[in-house]
């Protein structure tokens, strides 16, 4: 049985003070559970203080991105060894905003994933189709290419470090969620794809999160789907009560 995971992607939001206040509230109200893991992804400047605040807590701290090199002349970038040195060993890669605004291609993402694995980092790898793709009936093909293009050179054992997040681009920050049936259909396709390439054991253990306008009001029905193992939460993770309600929904579904 896969344990659910609810991860908050704070994106480029919150002042330092607001970030600390939100963390403090989550720290006091989230109690470790055998039903759900919880993680938050603050901006780079806030990572270290938040790691410190959560030292005696089970909430995991993720980076929102990282570079593929370990060190070097890459102005403005942050690497896995740097993240590790401030206590972070998990990262979100391939978010559609990174693909869209920062031109991260499957090849670039493959390099980033490879570095992450080399450094023993946990990766939440995002995939998702645009509305045009879905309208044209190409959503399955797009997801297949995104997964195969960045992850299919991994060794079997590397999959212990991979979590997938299916986030249809048309559902991110739009208030328009995929229906539980649409999400389940894609999640089960993704699991089959992994099964065909890496076998049933890997396919059955990999967590596949759903992301895109998850809110307290729709989380329960999404998390009730057999292949949805939790959520990657943007907007609703910025409000402690909403995020905690989504965690609660995952606990109840778990
Ligand atoms: P959203 O973002 O919940 O605000 O739609 C999800 C994400 O981008 O991870």
CSV table of C-alpha atoms and ligand atoms in Angstrom, one decimal:
chain,number,residue,atom,x,y,z
A,1,UNK,CA,0.0,0.0,0.0
A,2,UNK,CA,1.4,3.4,-1.0
A,3,UNK,CA,1.5,6.0,1.7
A,4,UNK,CA,0.0,9.3,0.5
A,5,UNK,CA,2.1,12.4,0.1
A,6,UNK,CA,0.8,16.0,0.2
A,7,UNK,CA,3.4,18.5,-0.9
A,8,UNK,CA,3.0,22.3,-0.9
A,9,UNK,CA,4.7,24.2,-3.8
A,10,UNK,CA,4.9,27.8,-2.5
A,11,UNK,CA,6.3,29.0,-5.9
A,12,UNK,CA,7.6,32.6,-5.8
A,13,UNK,CA,5.3,33.7,-3.0
A,14,UNK,CA,5.4,35.0,0.6
A,15,UNK,CA,7.7,37.3,2.4
A,16,UNK,CA,10.2,35.8,4.8
A,17,UNK,CA,8.0,36.7,7.8
A,18,UNK,CA,4.9,35.2,6.2
A,19,UNK,CA,6.9,32.0,5.3
A,20,UNK,CA,8.0,31.6,8.9
A,21,UNK,CA,4.5,32.2,10.2
A,22,UNK,CA,3.0,29.6,7.8
A,23,UNK,CA,5.7,27.1,8.8
A,24,UNK,CA,5.1,27.7,12.5
A,25,UNK,CA,1.4,27.0,12.1
A,26,UNK,CA,2.0,23.8,10.1
A,27,UNK,CA,4.6,22.7,12.6
A,28,UNK,CA,2.2,23.0,15.5
A,29,UNK,CA,-0.8,21.5,13.8
A,30,UNK,CA,0.6,18.6,11.7
A,31,UNK,CA,1.1,15.4,13.7
A,32,UNK,CA,3.1,12.6,12.1
A,33,UNK,CA,0.8,10.0,10.6
A,34,UNK,CA,1.2,6.6,9.0
A,35,UNK,CA,-1.3,7.6,6.4
A,36,UNK,CA,0.3,10.7,4.9
A,37,UNK,CA,3.7,12.3,4.4
A,38,UNK,CA,3.9,16.0,4.2
A,39,UNK,CA,6.4,18.3,2.5
A,40,UNK,CA,6.7,22.0,1.7
A,41,UNK,CA,8.8,23.7,-1.0
A,42,UNK,CA,9.7,27.3,0.0
A,43,UNK,CA,11.8,29.7,-2.1
A,44,UNK,CA,15.6,29.2,-1.9
A,45,UNK,CA,16.4,32.1,0.6
A,46,UNK,CA,14.0,30.6,3.1
A,47,UNK,CA,15.1,27.0,3.0
A,48,UNK,CA,17.7,26.9,5.7
A,49,UNK,CA,15.7,28.7,8.4
A,50,UNK,CA,12.7,26.5,7.6
A,51,UNK,CA,14.8,23.3,7.7
A,52,UNK,CA,16.0,24.5,11.2
A,53,UNK,CA,12.4,25.2,12.3
A,54,UNK,CA,11.3,21.8,11.3
A,55,UNK,CA,14.2,19.8,12.7
A,56,UNK,CA,12.1,18.0,15.2
A,57,UNK,CA,9.2,17.6,12.9
A,58,UNK,CA,8.3,15.2,10.1
A,59,UNK,CA,7.4,17.8,7.5
A,60,UNK,CA,10.0,17.5,4.8
A,61,UNK,CA,11.5,20.5,3.0
A,62,UNK,CA,11.9,20.5,-0.8
A,63,UNK,CA,13.6,22.8,-3.2
A,64,UNK,CA,11.6,24.0,-6.2
A,65,UNK,CA,14.4,23.5,-8.7
A,66,UNK,CA,18.1,22.9,-8.9
A,67,UNK,CA,20.9,22.9,-11.5
A,68,UNK,CA,22.4,19.8,-13.1
A,69,UNK,CA,26.0,20.7,-12.2
A,70,UNK,CA,27.5,20.4,-8.8
A,71,UNK,CA,29.4,23.7,-8.7
A,72,UNK,CA,30.7,26.2,-11.2
A,73,UNK,CA,30.2,29.3,-13.2
A,74,UNK,CA,26.4,29.3,-13.4
A,75,UNK,CA,25.4,32.7,-12.1
A,76,UNK,CA,22.1,32.7,-10.3
A,77,UNK,CA,21.8,28.9,-10.0
A,78,UNK,CA,21.7,26.5,-7.0
A,79,UNK,CA,23.1,23.0,-7.0
A,80,UNK,CA,22.2,19.7,-5.2
A,81,UNK,CA,25.4,19.8,-3.0
A,82,UNK,CA,24.5,23.4,-2.0
A,83,UNK,CA,21.0,22.3,-1.1
A,84,UNK,CA,22.3,19.3,0.9
A,85,UNK,CA,24.6,21.6,2.8
A,86,UNK,CA,21.6,23.4,4.2
A,87,UNK,CA,19.7,20.2,5.0
A,88,UNK,CA,17.6,19.7,1.9
A,89,UNK,CA,17.7,16.5,-0.1
A,90,UNK,CA,14.5,16.5,-2.1
A,91,UNK,CA,13.6,18.6,-5.2
A,92,UNK,CA,10.7,19.3,-7.5
A,93,UNK,CA,11.8,19.0,-11.2
A,94,UNK,CA,10.0,19.6,-14.4
A,95,UNK,CA,7.3,21.8,-13.2
A,96,UNK,CA,5.3,23.2,-16.1
A,97,UNK,CA,6.3,26.8,-15.1
A,98,UNK,CA,9.9,25.8,-15.5
A,99,UNK,CA,9.2,24.2,-18.8
A,100,UNK,CA,7.2,27.1,-20.1
A,101,UNK,CA,9.0,30.2,-18.7
A,102,UNK,CA,12.6,28.9,-18.4
A,103,UNK,CA,12.6,26.6,-21.5
A,104,UNK,CA,13.5,23.4,-19.6
A,105,UNK,CA,13.4,20.7,-22.2
A,106,UNK,CA,13.2,16.9,-21.6
A,107,UNK,CA,17.0,16.8,-22.2
A,108,UNK,CA,17.7,19.5,-19.6
A,109,UNK,CA,15.4,17.7,-17.2
A,110,UNK,CA,17.1,14.4,-17.8
A,111,UNK,CA,20.4,16.0,-16.8
A,112,UNK,CA,18.8,17.5,-13.7
A,113,UNK,CA,17.2,14.2,-12.7
A,114,UNK,CA,20.5,12.3,-13.3
A,115,UNK,CA,22.3,14.8,-11.0
A,116,UNK,CA,19.6,14.5,-8.4
A,117,UNK,CA,19.8,10.7,-8.4
A,118,UNK,CA,23.6,10.8,-8.2
A,119,UNK,CA,23.3,13.0,-5.1
A,120,UNK,CA,20.7,10.6,-3.6
A,121,UNK,CA,18.0,13.3,-3.8
A,122,UNK,CA,14.3,12.5,-3.8
A,123,UNK,CA,12.7,13.9,-6.9
A,124,UNK,CA,9.1,15.0,-7.5
A,125,UNK,CA,9.0,14.9,-11.3
A,126,UNK,CA,6.1,16.9,-12.8
A,127,UNK,CA,4.5,16.1,-16.1
A,128,UNK,CA,1.4,17.6,-17.7
A,129,UNK,CA,-0.3,18.4,-21.0
A,130,UNK,CA,-1.6,21.7,-22.3
A,131,UNK,CA,-5.2,22.3,-23.1
A,132,UNK,CA,-4.5,22.2,-26.8
A,133,UNK,CA,-2.9,18.8,-26.4
A,134,UNK,CA,-6.0,17.5,-24.7
A,135,UNK,CA,-8.3,19.0,-27.2
A,136,UNK,CA,-6.4,17.4,-30.0
A,137,UNK,CA,-6.5,14.0,-28.2
A,138,UNK,CA,-2.7,14.1,-27.7
A,139,UNK,CA,-2.6,14.2,-23.9
A,140,UNK,CA,-1.5,10.6,-23.5
A,141,UNK,CA,1.3,10.9,-26.1
A,142,UNK,CA,2.6,14.1,-24.5
A,143,UNK,CA,2.8,12.6,-21.0
A,144,UNK,CA,4.4,9.5,-22.5
A,145,UNK,CA,7.1,11.6,-24.2
A,146,UNK,CA,7.7,13.7,-21.1
A,147,UNK,CA,8.2,10.6,-19.0
A,148,UNK,CA,10.2,8.6,-21.5
A,149,UNK,CA,12.3,11.7,-22.5
A,150,UNK,CA,13.6,12.4,-19.0
A,151,UNK,CA,13.2,9.2,-16.9
A,152,UNK,CA,13.5,6.1,-19.1
A,153,UNK,CA,17.3,6.0,-18.9
A,154,UNK,CA,17.1,5.6,-15.1
A,155,UNK,CA,18.2,2.3,-13.6
A,156,UNK,CA,15.5,0.2,-11.8
A,157,UNK,CA,16.8,1.0,-8.3
A,158,UNK,CA,16.7,4.8,-9.1
A,159,UNK,CA,12.9,4.7,-9.0
A,160,UNK,CA,13.1,4.4,-5.2
A,161,UNK,CA,13.9,8.1,-5.4
A,162,UNK,CA,11.2,9.2,-7.8
A,163,UNK,CA,7.7,10.5,-7.2
A,164,UNK,CA,5.6,11.6,-10.2
A,165,UNK,CA,3.2,14.5,-10.2
A,166,UNK,CA,0.6,14.7,-13.0
A,167,UNK,CA,-0.3,18.3,-13.3
A,168,UNK,CA,-2.4,19.2,-16.4
A,169,UNK,CA,-1.2,22.7,-17.3
A,170,UNK,CA,-4.8,23.9,-17.9
A,171,UNK,CA,-5.6,23.1,-14.3
A,172,UNK,CA,-2.7,24.9,-12.6
A,173,UNK,CA,-3.8,28.1,-10.8
A,174,UNK,CA,-6.9,28.3,-13.0
A,175,UNK,CA,-9.5,26.9,-10.5
A,176,UNK,CA,-10.3,24.3,-13.2
A,177,UNK,CA,-9.4,20.9,-11.8
A,178,UNK,CA,-9.3,17.7,-13.8
A,179,UNK,CA,-12.2,15.6,-12.9
A,180,UNK,CA,-11.4,12.6,-10.6
A,181,UNK,CA,-12.1,10.4,-13.6
A,182,UNK,CA,-9.8,12.3,-16.0
A,183,UNK,CA,-7.1,12.3,-13.4
A,184,UNK,CA,-7.5,8.6,-12.6
A,185,UNK,CA,-7.4,7.7,-16.3
A,186,UNK,CA,-4.1,9.4,-16.7
A,187,UNK,CA,-2.6,8.1,-13.5
A,188,UNK,CA,-3.5,4.6,-14.4
A,189,UNK,CA,-2.0,5.1,-17.9
A,190,UNK,CA,1.2,6.4,-16.2
A,191,UNK,CA,1.4,3.4,-13.9
A,192,UNK,CA,1.0,1.1,-16.9
A,193,UNK,CA,3.8,2.9,-18.7
A,194,UNK,CA,6.1,2.4,-15.8
A,195,UNK,CA,5.0,-1.2,-15.5
A,196,UNK,CA,5.8,-1.9,-19.2
A,197,UNK,CA,9.3,-0.4,-18.8
A,198,UNK,CA,10.3,-1.3,-15.3
A,199,UNK,CA,7.9,-4.1,-14.1
A,200,UNK,CA,5.0,-4.3,-11.7
A,201,UNK,CA,6.9,-3.9,-8.5
A,202,UNK,CA,8.3,-0.5,-9.4
A,203,UNK,CA,4.9,0.5,-10.9
A,204,UNK,CA,3.1,-0.4,-7.8
A,205,UNK,CA,5.4,1.3,-5.4
A,206,UNK,CA,5.9,4.7,-7.3
A,207,UNK,CA,3.7,7.5,-5.9
A,208,UNK,CA,1.8,9.5,-8.5
A,209,UNK,CA,0.5,12.8,-7.2
A,210,UNK,CA,-2.1,14.9,-8.8
A,211,UNK,CA,-1.7,18.7,-9.0
A,212,UNK,CA,-3.8,21.5,-10.4
A,213,UNK,CA,-6.2,23.6,-8.4
A,214,UNK,CA,-6.5,21.0,-5.6
A,215,UNK,CA,-8.5,22.6,-2.8
A,216,UNK,CA,-10.1,21.4,0.5
A,217,UNK,CA,-13.4,21.0,-1.4
A,218,UNK,CA,-12.1,18.6,-4.1
A,219,UNK,CA,-9.2,16.8,-2.5
A,220,UNK,CA,-11.2,14.0,-1.0
A,221,UNK,CA,-12.7,12.8,-4.3
A,222,UNK,CA,-9.3,13.1,-6.1
A,223,UNK,CA,-7.5,11.2,-3.3
A,224,UNK,CA,-10.1,8.5,-3.3
A,225,UNK,CA,-9.0,7.4,-6.8
A,226,UNK,CA,-7.0,4.1,-6.7
A,227,UNK,CA,-4.0,5.6,-8.6
A,228,UNK,CA,-3.8,9.0,-7.0
A,229,UNK,CA,-1.3,9.0,-4.2
A,230,UNK,CA,-1.7,12.5,-2.9
A,231,UNK,CA,-1.2,16.0,-4.3
A,232,UNK,CA,1.2,18.7,-5.3
A,233,UNK,CA,-0.6,21.8,-4.0
A,234,UNK,CA,0.1,25.4,-5.2
A,235,UNK,CA,-2.3,28.2,-4.2
A,236,UNK,CA,-4.0,26.3,-1.4
A,237,UNK,CA,-0.7,25.5,0.3
A,238,UNK,CA,-0.2,29.2,1.1
A,239,UNK,CA,-3.1,29.1,3.5
A,240,UNK,CA,-2.4,27.0,6.6
A,241,UNK,CA,-6.0,26.0,7.1
A,242,UNK,CA,-6.5,24.9,3.5
A,243,UNK,CA,-3.3,23.0,3.4
A,244,UNK,CA,-4.1,21.2,6.7
A,245,UNK,CA,-7.6,20.4,5.4
A,246,UNK,CA,-6.1,18.8,2.2
A,247,UNK,CA,-3.7,16.8,4.4
A,248,UNK,CA,-6.6,15.6,6.5
A,249,UNK,CA,-8.4,14.5,3.3
A,250,UNK,CA,-5.3,12.5,2.3
A,251,UNK,CA,-5.2,10.9,5.8
A,252,UNK,CA,-8.9,9.9,5.5
A,253,UNK,CA,-8.4,8.5,2.0
A,254,UNK,CA,-5.2,6.7,3.0
B,1,LIG,P1,-2.2,25.1,-8.0
B,1,LIG,O1,-0.7,24.8,-8.4
B,1,LIG,O2,-2.6,24.2,-6.9
B,1,LIG,O3,-2.2,26.6,-7.6
B,1,LIG,O4,-3.1,24.9,-9.2
B,1,LIG,C1,-0.3,23.5,-8.5
B,1,LIG,C2,1.2,23.4,-8.9
B,1,LIG,O5,1.6,24.2,-9.8
B,1,LIG,O6,2.0,22.6,-8.4
